Coordinates of C-alpha atoms and ligand atoms in Angstrom, one line a residue:
M1 CA 0.0 0.0 -0.1
L2 CA 1.0 3.6 -0.7
I3 CA 0.3 5.5 2.5
V4 CA 0.6 9.2 3.3
Q5 CA 0.9 9.9 7.0
K6 CA 0.9 13.2 8.5
Y7 CA 2.0 14.1 12.0
G8 CA 0.9 17.2 13.7
G9 CA 2.8 19.8 16.1
T10 CA 2.3 17.8 19.3
S11 CA 3.2 14.5 17.7
V12 CA 6.5 15.9 16.8
G13 CA 6.7 18.3 19.7
S14 CA 10.0 17.2 21.2
L15 CA 13.0 15.2 20.1
E16 CA 11.6 12.2 22.1
R17 CA 8.4 12.4 20.2
I18 CA 10.1 12.8 16.9
E19 CA 11.9 9.5 17.9
K20 CA 8.6 7.8 18.6
V21 CA 7.3 9.0 15.3
A22 CA 10.3 7.4 13.5
R23 CA 9.5 4.3 15.1
R24 CA 5.9 4.3 14.1
V25 CA 6.9 5.2 10.4
A26 CA 9.4 2.3 10.5
R27 CA 6.8 -0.2 11.8
S28 CA 4.7 0.8 8.8
K29 CA 7.5 0.5 6.4
D30 CA 8.3 -2.9 7.9
D31 CA 4.7 -4.0 7.1
G32 CA 5.7 -3.4 3.5
N33 CA 4.1 -0.1 2.7
E34 CA 5.4 2.7 0.6
L35 CA 5.4 5.9 2.8
V36 CA 5.2 9.6 2.2
V37 CA 5.3 11.3 5.7
V38 CA 4.1 14.9 6.0
V39 CA 5.1 16.8 9.2
S40 CA 4.1 19.9 10.9
A41 CA 6.4 22.2 12.9
M42 CA 7.1 21.2 16.6
S43 CA 4.1 22.5 18.7
G44 CA 4.5 26.2 19.5
E45 CA 7.2 26.8 16.9
T46 CA 5.1 28.6 14.4
N47 CA 3.7 30.9 17.0
K48 CA 7.3 31.5 18.2
L49 CA 8.6 32.4 14.8
I50 CA 5.5 34.8 14.4
E51 CA 6.5 36.5 17.7
Y52 CA 10.0 36.9 16.5
A53 CA 8.8 38.8 13.5
H54 CA 6.5 40.9 15.6
H55 CA 9.5 42.0 17.5
F56 CA 10.8 44.0 14.6
S57 CA 7.6 45.0 12.9
R58 CA 3.8 45.0 13.5
T59 CA 3.2 44.4 9.9
P60 CA 6.0 42.2 8.5
S61 CA 6.1 41.5 4.8
K62 CA 4.1 38.4 3.9
R63 CA 6.7 37.2 1.5
E64 CA 9.3 37.1 4.3
M65 CA 6.9 35.6 6.7
D66 CA 6.5 32.7 4.5
I67 CA 10.4 32.0 4.2
L68 CA 10.4 32.4 8.1
L69 CA 7.4 30.1 8.9
S70 CA 8.3 27.6 6.4
S71 CA 11.4 26.7 8.3
G72 CA 9.6 25.2 11.3
E73 CA 8.4 22.3 9.2
R74 CA 11.8 21.8 7.6
V75 CA 13.2 21.3 11.0
T76 CA 11.0 18.5 11.8
A77 CA 11.1 17.1 8.3
S78 CA 14.9 16.8 8.2
L79 CA 15.2 15.6 12.0
L80 CA 12.7 12.8 11.2
A81 CA 14.7 11.7 8.2
I82 CA 17.9 11.8 10.2
A83 CA 16.3 9.7 13.0
L84 CA 15.0 7.1 10.4
Q85 CA 18.4 6.9 8.8
E86 CA 20.1 6.3 12.0
M87 CA 17.7 3.4 12.6
G88 CA 18.9 1.9 9.3
Y89 CA 16.1 3.1 7.0
D90 CA 16.6 4.8 3.8
A91 CA 14.7 8.2 4.3
I92 CA 15.0 11.5 2.5
A93 CA 13.6 14.9 3.6
M94 CA 12.0 17.3 1.2
T95 CA 10.8 20.9 1.3
G96 CA 7.5 21.8 -0.4
R97 CA 9.2 22.9 -3.5
Q98 CA 11.2 19.6 -3.6
A99 CA 8.0 17.6 -3.2
G100 CA 6.6 19.6 -6.4
I101 CA 3.9 21.4 -4.5
K102 CA 2.9 24.5 -6.7
T103 CA 0.7 27.3 -5.3
D104 CA -0.5 30.5 -6.2
D105 CA 1.3 33.6 -4.8
S106 CA -1.1 34.6 -2.0
H107 CA 1.5 34.6 0.8
T108 CA 0.6 33.2 4.1
Y109 CA -2.6 31.8 2.7
A110 CA -1.7 30.1 -0.6
R111 CA -3.7 27.7 -2.5
I112 CA -2.3 24.5 -3.9
E113 CA -2.6 24.8 -7.7
S114 CA -0.9 21.4 -8.7
I115 CA 1.6 18.8 -7.5
K116 CA 4.4 17.5 -9.8
T117 CA 4.8 14.0 -8.3
E118 CA 7.9 13.0 -10.3
A119 CA 10.5 13.6 -7.8
L120 CA 8.5 12.0 -5.0
T121 CA 7.7 9.0 -7.2
R122 CA 11.3 8.6 -8.2
E123 CA 12.3 8.5 -4.5
L124 CA 9.6 6.0 -3.6
E125 CA 10.6 3.7 -6.4
K126 CA 14.2 3.7 -4.9
G127 CA 12.4 2.3 -1.7
R128 CA 12.9 5.4 0.3
I129 CA 10.7 6.8 2.9
V130 CA 9.9 10.4 1.8
I131 CA 9.4 13.0 4.5
V132 CA 7.9 16.2 3.3
A133 CA 7.9 19.4 5.2
G134 CA 4.1 20.4 5.4
F135 CA 2.4 23.8 5.1
Q136 CA 4.4 25.0 2.2
G137 CA 4.8 25.2 -1.6
I138 CA 6.4 27.3 -4.2
S139 CA 4.7 29.9 -6.4
E140 CA 5.0 30.4 -10.0
S141 CA 7.4 33.2 -9.5
G142 CA 9.6 31.0 -7.3
N143 CA 8.6 32.3 -4.0
V144 CA 8.2 30.2 -1.0
T145 CA 4.5 30.0 0.1
T146 CA 2.6 28.8 3.2
L147 CA -0.9 27.4 3.2
G148 CA -2.5 29.1 6.2
R149 CA -2.5 28.0 9.7
G150 CA -2.9 24.3 10.2
G151 CA -1.9 23.9 6.5
S152 CA 0.1 20.7 6.8
D153 CA -3.2 18.8 6.8
L154 CA -3.7 20.3 3.3
S155 CA -0.3 19.3 2.2
A156 CA -0.9 15.8 3.2
V157 CA -4.4 15.5 1.7
A158 CA -3.2 17.1 -1.5
L159 CA -0.4 14.7 -1.8
A160 CA -2.5 11.7 -1.0
G161 CA -4.8 12.9 -3.8
A162 CA -2.1 13.6 -6.5
L163 CA -0.2 10.3 -5.6
K164 CA -3.6 8.3 -5.5
A165 CA -2.5 6.8 -2.2
D166 CA -4.4 3.9 -0.7
A167 CA -4.7 5.8 2.6
C168 CA -4.1 9.1 4.1
E169 CA -3.5 8.9 8.0
I170 CA -3.6 12.1 10.0
Y171 CA -2.0 11.8 13.5
S172 CA -2.5 14.2 16.3
D173 CA -3.0 13.9 19.9
V174 CA -6.6 13.2 19.8
D175 CA -7.7 9.6 18.8
G176 CA -10.5 10.7 16.4
I177 CA -13.7 12.6 16.1
Y178 CA -16.3 12.6 19.0
T179 CA -20.0 12.9 19.1
T180 CA -19.5 16.0 21.1
D181 CA -16.8 17.8 23.1
P182 CA -15.8 15.3 26.0
R183 CA -15.0 18.1 28.3
I184 CA -18.7 19.1 28.1
E185 CA -20.2 15.6 27.9
P186 CA -18.0 12.9 29.4
K187 CA -20.3 10.3 27.9
A188 CA -19.2 11.6 24.2
R189 CA -18.3 8.6 22.2
K190 CA -15.8 8.4 19.6
L191 CA -17.2 7.9 16.0
D192 CA -15.8 5.1 13.8
F193 CA -16.8 7.0 10.6
I194 CA -18.1 10.5 9.8
S195 CA -18.8 11.9 6.2
Y196 CA -17.0 14.9 4.8
D197 CA -20.1 17.0 5.0
E198 CA -20.9 16.2 8.6
M199 CA -17.2 16.8 9.6
L200 CA -17.4 20.2 7.9
E201 CA -20.6 21.0 10.0
L202 CA -18.9 19.8 13.1
S203 CA -15.6 21.5 12.4
S204 CA -15.5 22.9 16.0
L205 CA -15.5 19.1 17.3
G206 CA -12.7 18.4 14.8
A207 CA -10.7 21.6 15.0
K208 CA -8.0 19.9 16.9
V209 CA -7.9 17.0 14.6
L210 CA -8.2 18.5 11.1
Q211 CA -8.0 21.8 9.4
N212 CA -11.2 22.6 7.7
R213 CA -9.8 23.4 4.2
S214 CA -8.1 19.9 4.2
V215 CA -11.6 18.4 4.7
E216 CA -12.9 20.4 1.8
L217 CA -10.1 19.3 -0.4
A218 CA -10.3 15.7 0.7
K219 CA -13.9 15.9 -0.3
K220 CA -13.2 17.3 -3.8
M221 CA -10.3 14.8 -4.4
G222 CA -12.1 11.8 -2.8
V223 CA -9.3 11.2 -0.3
R224 CA -10.5 9.0 2.4
I225 CA -8.8 10.2 5.8
V226 CA -8.3 8.3 8.9
A227 CA -7.7 10.6 11.9
K228 CA -5.7 8.8 14.5
S229 CA -3.7 9.5 17.6
S230 CA 0.2 9.1 17.6
F231 CA 0.1 8.6 21.3
S232 CA -1.9 5.3 21.2
D233 CA -2.9 2.5 19.0
S234 CA -6.5 3.1 18.9
E235 CA -8.6 2.8 15.7
G236 CA -9.3 6.4 15.0
T237 CA -12.1 7.9 12.7
I238 CA -12.6 7.4 9.1
I239 CA -13.6 10.6 7.3
A240 CA -15.0 9.8 3.8
Q241 CA -18.0 9.8 1.4
E242 CA -21.3 9.3 3.3
D243 CA -22.3 6.3 1.1
E244 CA -19.5 4.4 2.6
K245 CA -21.2 4.4 5.9
M246 CA -22.5 1.0 6.9
E247 CA -25.4 2.0 9.1
A248 CA -27.7 4.9 8.7
V249 CA -27.4 7.1 11.7
L250 CA -29.7 9.9 12.2
V251 CA -27.5 12.3 14.3
S252 CA -23.7 12.1 14.3
G253 CA -22.8 14.9 16.7
I254 CA -23.3 18.0 18.7
A255 CA -21.4 21.0 18.2
L256 CA -21.2 24.0 20.5
D257 CA -19.8 27.5 19.2
K258 CA -19.3 30.2 21.9
N259 CA -17.8 32.6 19.5
Q260 CA -21.1 34.0 18.5
A261 CA -22.8 37.4 19.1
R262 CA -26.3 38.5 18.1
V263 CA -27.2 41.8 16.4
S264 CA -30.9 43.0 16.4
L265 CA -32.0 45.8 14.3
R266 CA -35.5 47.1 15.0
D267 CA -37.8 49.3 12.9
L268 CA -35.9 49.3 9.8
P269 CA -37.8 50.7 6.7
D270 CA -39.1 47.7 4.8
R271 CA -38.1 48.4 1.3
P272 CA -35.8 46.7 -1.3
G273 CA -32.1 47.3 -0.9
I274 CA -31.8 47.8 2.8
A275 CA -30.7 44.2 3.6
A276 CA -28.6 44.3 0.5
E277 CA -26.9 47.3 1.6
I278 CA -26.2 46.2 5.2
F279 CA -24.9 42.8 4.3
D280 CA -22.9 44.1 1.4
R281 CA -21.1 46.6 3.8
L282 CA -20.5 43.7 6.3
A283 CA -19.2 41.5 3.6
K284 CA -16.8 44.3 2.4
E285 CA -15.4 44.5 6.0
Q286 CA -15.0 40.6 5.9
I287 CA -17.3 40.0 8.7
N288 CA -18.8 36.7 8.5
V289 CA -22.5 36.7 8.9
D290 CA -24.0 33.4 10.0
M291 CA -27.7 33.2 10.8
I292 CA -30.2 35.8 9.5
I293 CA -33.8 36.3 10.6
Q294 CA -36.1 39.0 9.2
N295 CA -39.6 39.4 10.5
A296 CA -42.7 40.0 8.6
S297 CA -43.1 43.7 8.4
R298 CA -45.7 45.9 10.0
E299 CA -46.6 49.4 9.1
G300 CA -43.6 49.6 6.7
M301 CA -41.1 48.6 9.3
T302 CA -39.4 45.4 9.9
N303 CA -36.8 43.8 12.3
L304 CA -33.7 42.1 11.4
G305 CA -31.5 39.7 13.4
F306 CA -28.3 38.0 12.6
T307 CA -25.2 36.5 14.1
V308 CA -21.5 37.3 13.7
P309 CA -18.4 35.8 15.4
Q310 CA -18.1 37.5 18.8
S311 CA -14.6 38.7 17.8
E312 CA -16.2 40.6 15.0
L313 CA -18.9 42.3 16.9
A314 CA -17.2 45.7 17.5
R315 CA -16.5 45.9 13.8
A316 CA -20.0 45.0 12.9
A317 CA -21.5 47.5 15.1
K318 CA -19.4 50.2 13.4
V319 CA -20.6 49.2 10.1
I320 CA -24.1 49.4 11.2
E321 CA -23.8 52.7 12.9
S322 CA -22.3 54.2 9.6
T323 CA -25.1 52.9 7.2
G324 CA -26.8 56.1 7.6
H325 CA -30.2 54.5 7.3
K326 CA -32.9 55.2 9.8
I327 CA -32.4 52.1 12.0
G328 CA -35.0 52.4 14.9
S329 CA -32.6 50.8 17.3
A330 CA -29.9 48.4 17.3
D331 CA -28.7 46.1 20.0
Y332 CA -26.0 43.7 20.4
D333 CA -25.7 40.5 22.6
E334 CA -22.4 38.8 23.2
N335 CA -23.9 36.3 25.6
V336 CA -25.2 33.9 23.1
C337 CA -23.9 30.6 21.7
K338 CA -24.8 28.2 18.8
V339 CA -25.7 24.7 19.4
S340 CA -25.7 22.5 16.2
V341 CA -27.2 18.9 15.7
V342 CA -25.7 17.4 12.7
G343 CA -26.4 14.2 10.9
V344 CA -26.7 13.0 7.2
G345 CA -29.7 11.0 8.4
M346 CA -31.7 14.1 8.7
K347 CA -32.0 14.1 4.9
S348 CA -34.5 11.4 4.9
H349 CA -36.2 11.7 8.4
S350 CA -38.6 14.3 9.6
G351 CA -39.2 15.2 13.2
I352 CA -35.5 15.6 14.2
A353 CA -35.7 19.3 14.6
A354 CA -39.0 19.0 16.7
E355 CA -37.2 16.6 19.0
A356 CA -34.4 19.2 19.5
F357 CA -36.9 22.1 20.2
K358 CA -38.8 19.9 22.5
A359 CA -35.7 18.8 24.5
L360 CA -34.4 22.3 25.0
A361 CA -38.1 23.6 25.9
S362 CA -38.5 21.0 28.6
N363 CA -35.1 22.2 30.1
N364 CA -36.5 25.9 30.0
I365 CA -33.9 26.9 27.4
N366 CA -35.2 29.5 25.0
I367 CA -34.2 29.4 21.4
E368 CA -33.6 32.8 20.0
M369 CA -32.8 31.8 16.4
I370 CA -33.0 28.8 14.3
S371 CA -31.4 27.8 11.1
T372 CA -31.4 24.5 9.2
S373 CA -29.8 22.9 6.3
E374 CA -30.1 19.4 4.9
I375 CA -27.9 17.9 7.5
K376 CA -27.9 20.5 10.2
I377 CA -30.0 22.2 12.9
S378 CA -28.5 25.3 14.4
M379 CA -30.0 27.1 17.3
I380 CA -28.9 30.3 19.1
I381 CA -29.4 30.2 22.8
D382 CA -28.3 32.1 26.0
E383 CA -24.6 31.4 26.3
K384 CA -25.1 30.2 29.9
F385 CA -27.3 27.2 28.8
G386 CA -24.8 26.2 26.0
E387 CA -23.2 23.3 27.7
L388 CA -26.5 22.1 29.3
A389 CA -28.1 22.2 25.8
V390 CA -25.4 20.0 24.4
R391 CA -25.7 17.5 27.2
V392 CA -29.4 17.4 26.8
L393 CA -29.3 16.9 23.0
H394 CA -26.6 14.3 23.4
E395 CA -29.0 12.3 25.5
V396 CA -32.1 12.8 23.3
Y397 CA -30.4 11.4 20.2
E398 CA -28.7 8.7 22.4
L399 CA -25.3 9.5 21.1
D400 CA -23.7 7.7 24.0
K401 CA -25.0 4.4 22.7
Ligands
LIG501 N1 2.9 24.8 11.6 C1 1.8 25.4 11.0 C2 0.8 26.0 12.0 O1 1.0 25.8 13.1 C3 1.1 24.4 10.0 C4 0.6 23.2 10.7 O2 0.9 22.9 11.9 O3 -0.1 22.4 10.2 O4 -0.2 26.4 11.5
MG502 MG1 -2.3 21.0 13.2

């Protein structure tokens, strides 16, 4: 089998950890696999490099940041290759450029455009273990680029796709994707399988496991991911196309997003163009609007409510105050959160939403806003009930079973 393995920051967080990873890689090689291993920088290293740059400048040039930040991954790639060589394995370390990863030239957030796999394939044919520095590539103009925070996952998925690997194993310090955050609900259970779409909706649950962009790419390229822990030998969670799923599950998980704030605009003139203008201005400021509710109008006036990330509320308020329209009143509430119930089974079942509403109601939790998609129900509620709501819903859908 041709396997792409990726080890995250904590998995290679110390020299001892790198040694352990080397042993794990060696074991897989001994099993007869061809291996491409993508590594992150040692945990904390990328942040440290960013701090170094900020010592000299508040706005360091992005081109230079990319040269700086790409070095973290090169350290681990070369050390891992050296460790493997010392154990008697033929290993070779490569930078993103050497591995053929071509990107556009948006420094610090580059997109992978293509991968030239010749060099990689040549090394694999020699029987070598190829270690690739994650998170980086090279632009058309020959500049080093990086792929955005957490971008080593993206490197791994893209390489697995380009090489048509048989498996893409992503190792972190968590042993998979859980039905909810185990710190909130200790009865949370590790899932054997989750579809790409569910995973994207549950991104907050998988945040420490997989970067979101890499899940999108895996879906696009049809790369089947196994998320595992490098600290244990447990099975992990498979992330793949939903039709691979053996049994139809209604609900896969419950997510809680505390980084939400609500904006309520009252007594807006109800005529064409008002919503367009408000949301256009917010978009231009790159403020992500999530849920939107507009009430039926009365006497030519209407109310409009929406949510934005809490960290963007102050900017959103500024935008609204500068719209110049006669908004009767605007109020802002930071103390809200979003609870989401996610499952592909919802597509073919009705009544799942009603069950969620009933469960929250019987616990006296008021729902302020609701939005749904084919596979998700999200509810905005008072932040102080967020964790309770997660436990209540986890129980209702019997996710511990
Ligand atoms: N080292 C980079 C970061 O911290 C990329 C990665 O770890 O995937 O964002
Ligand atoms: Mg990571």
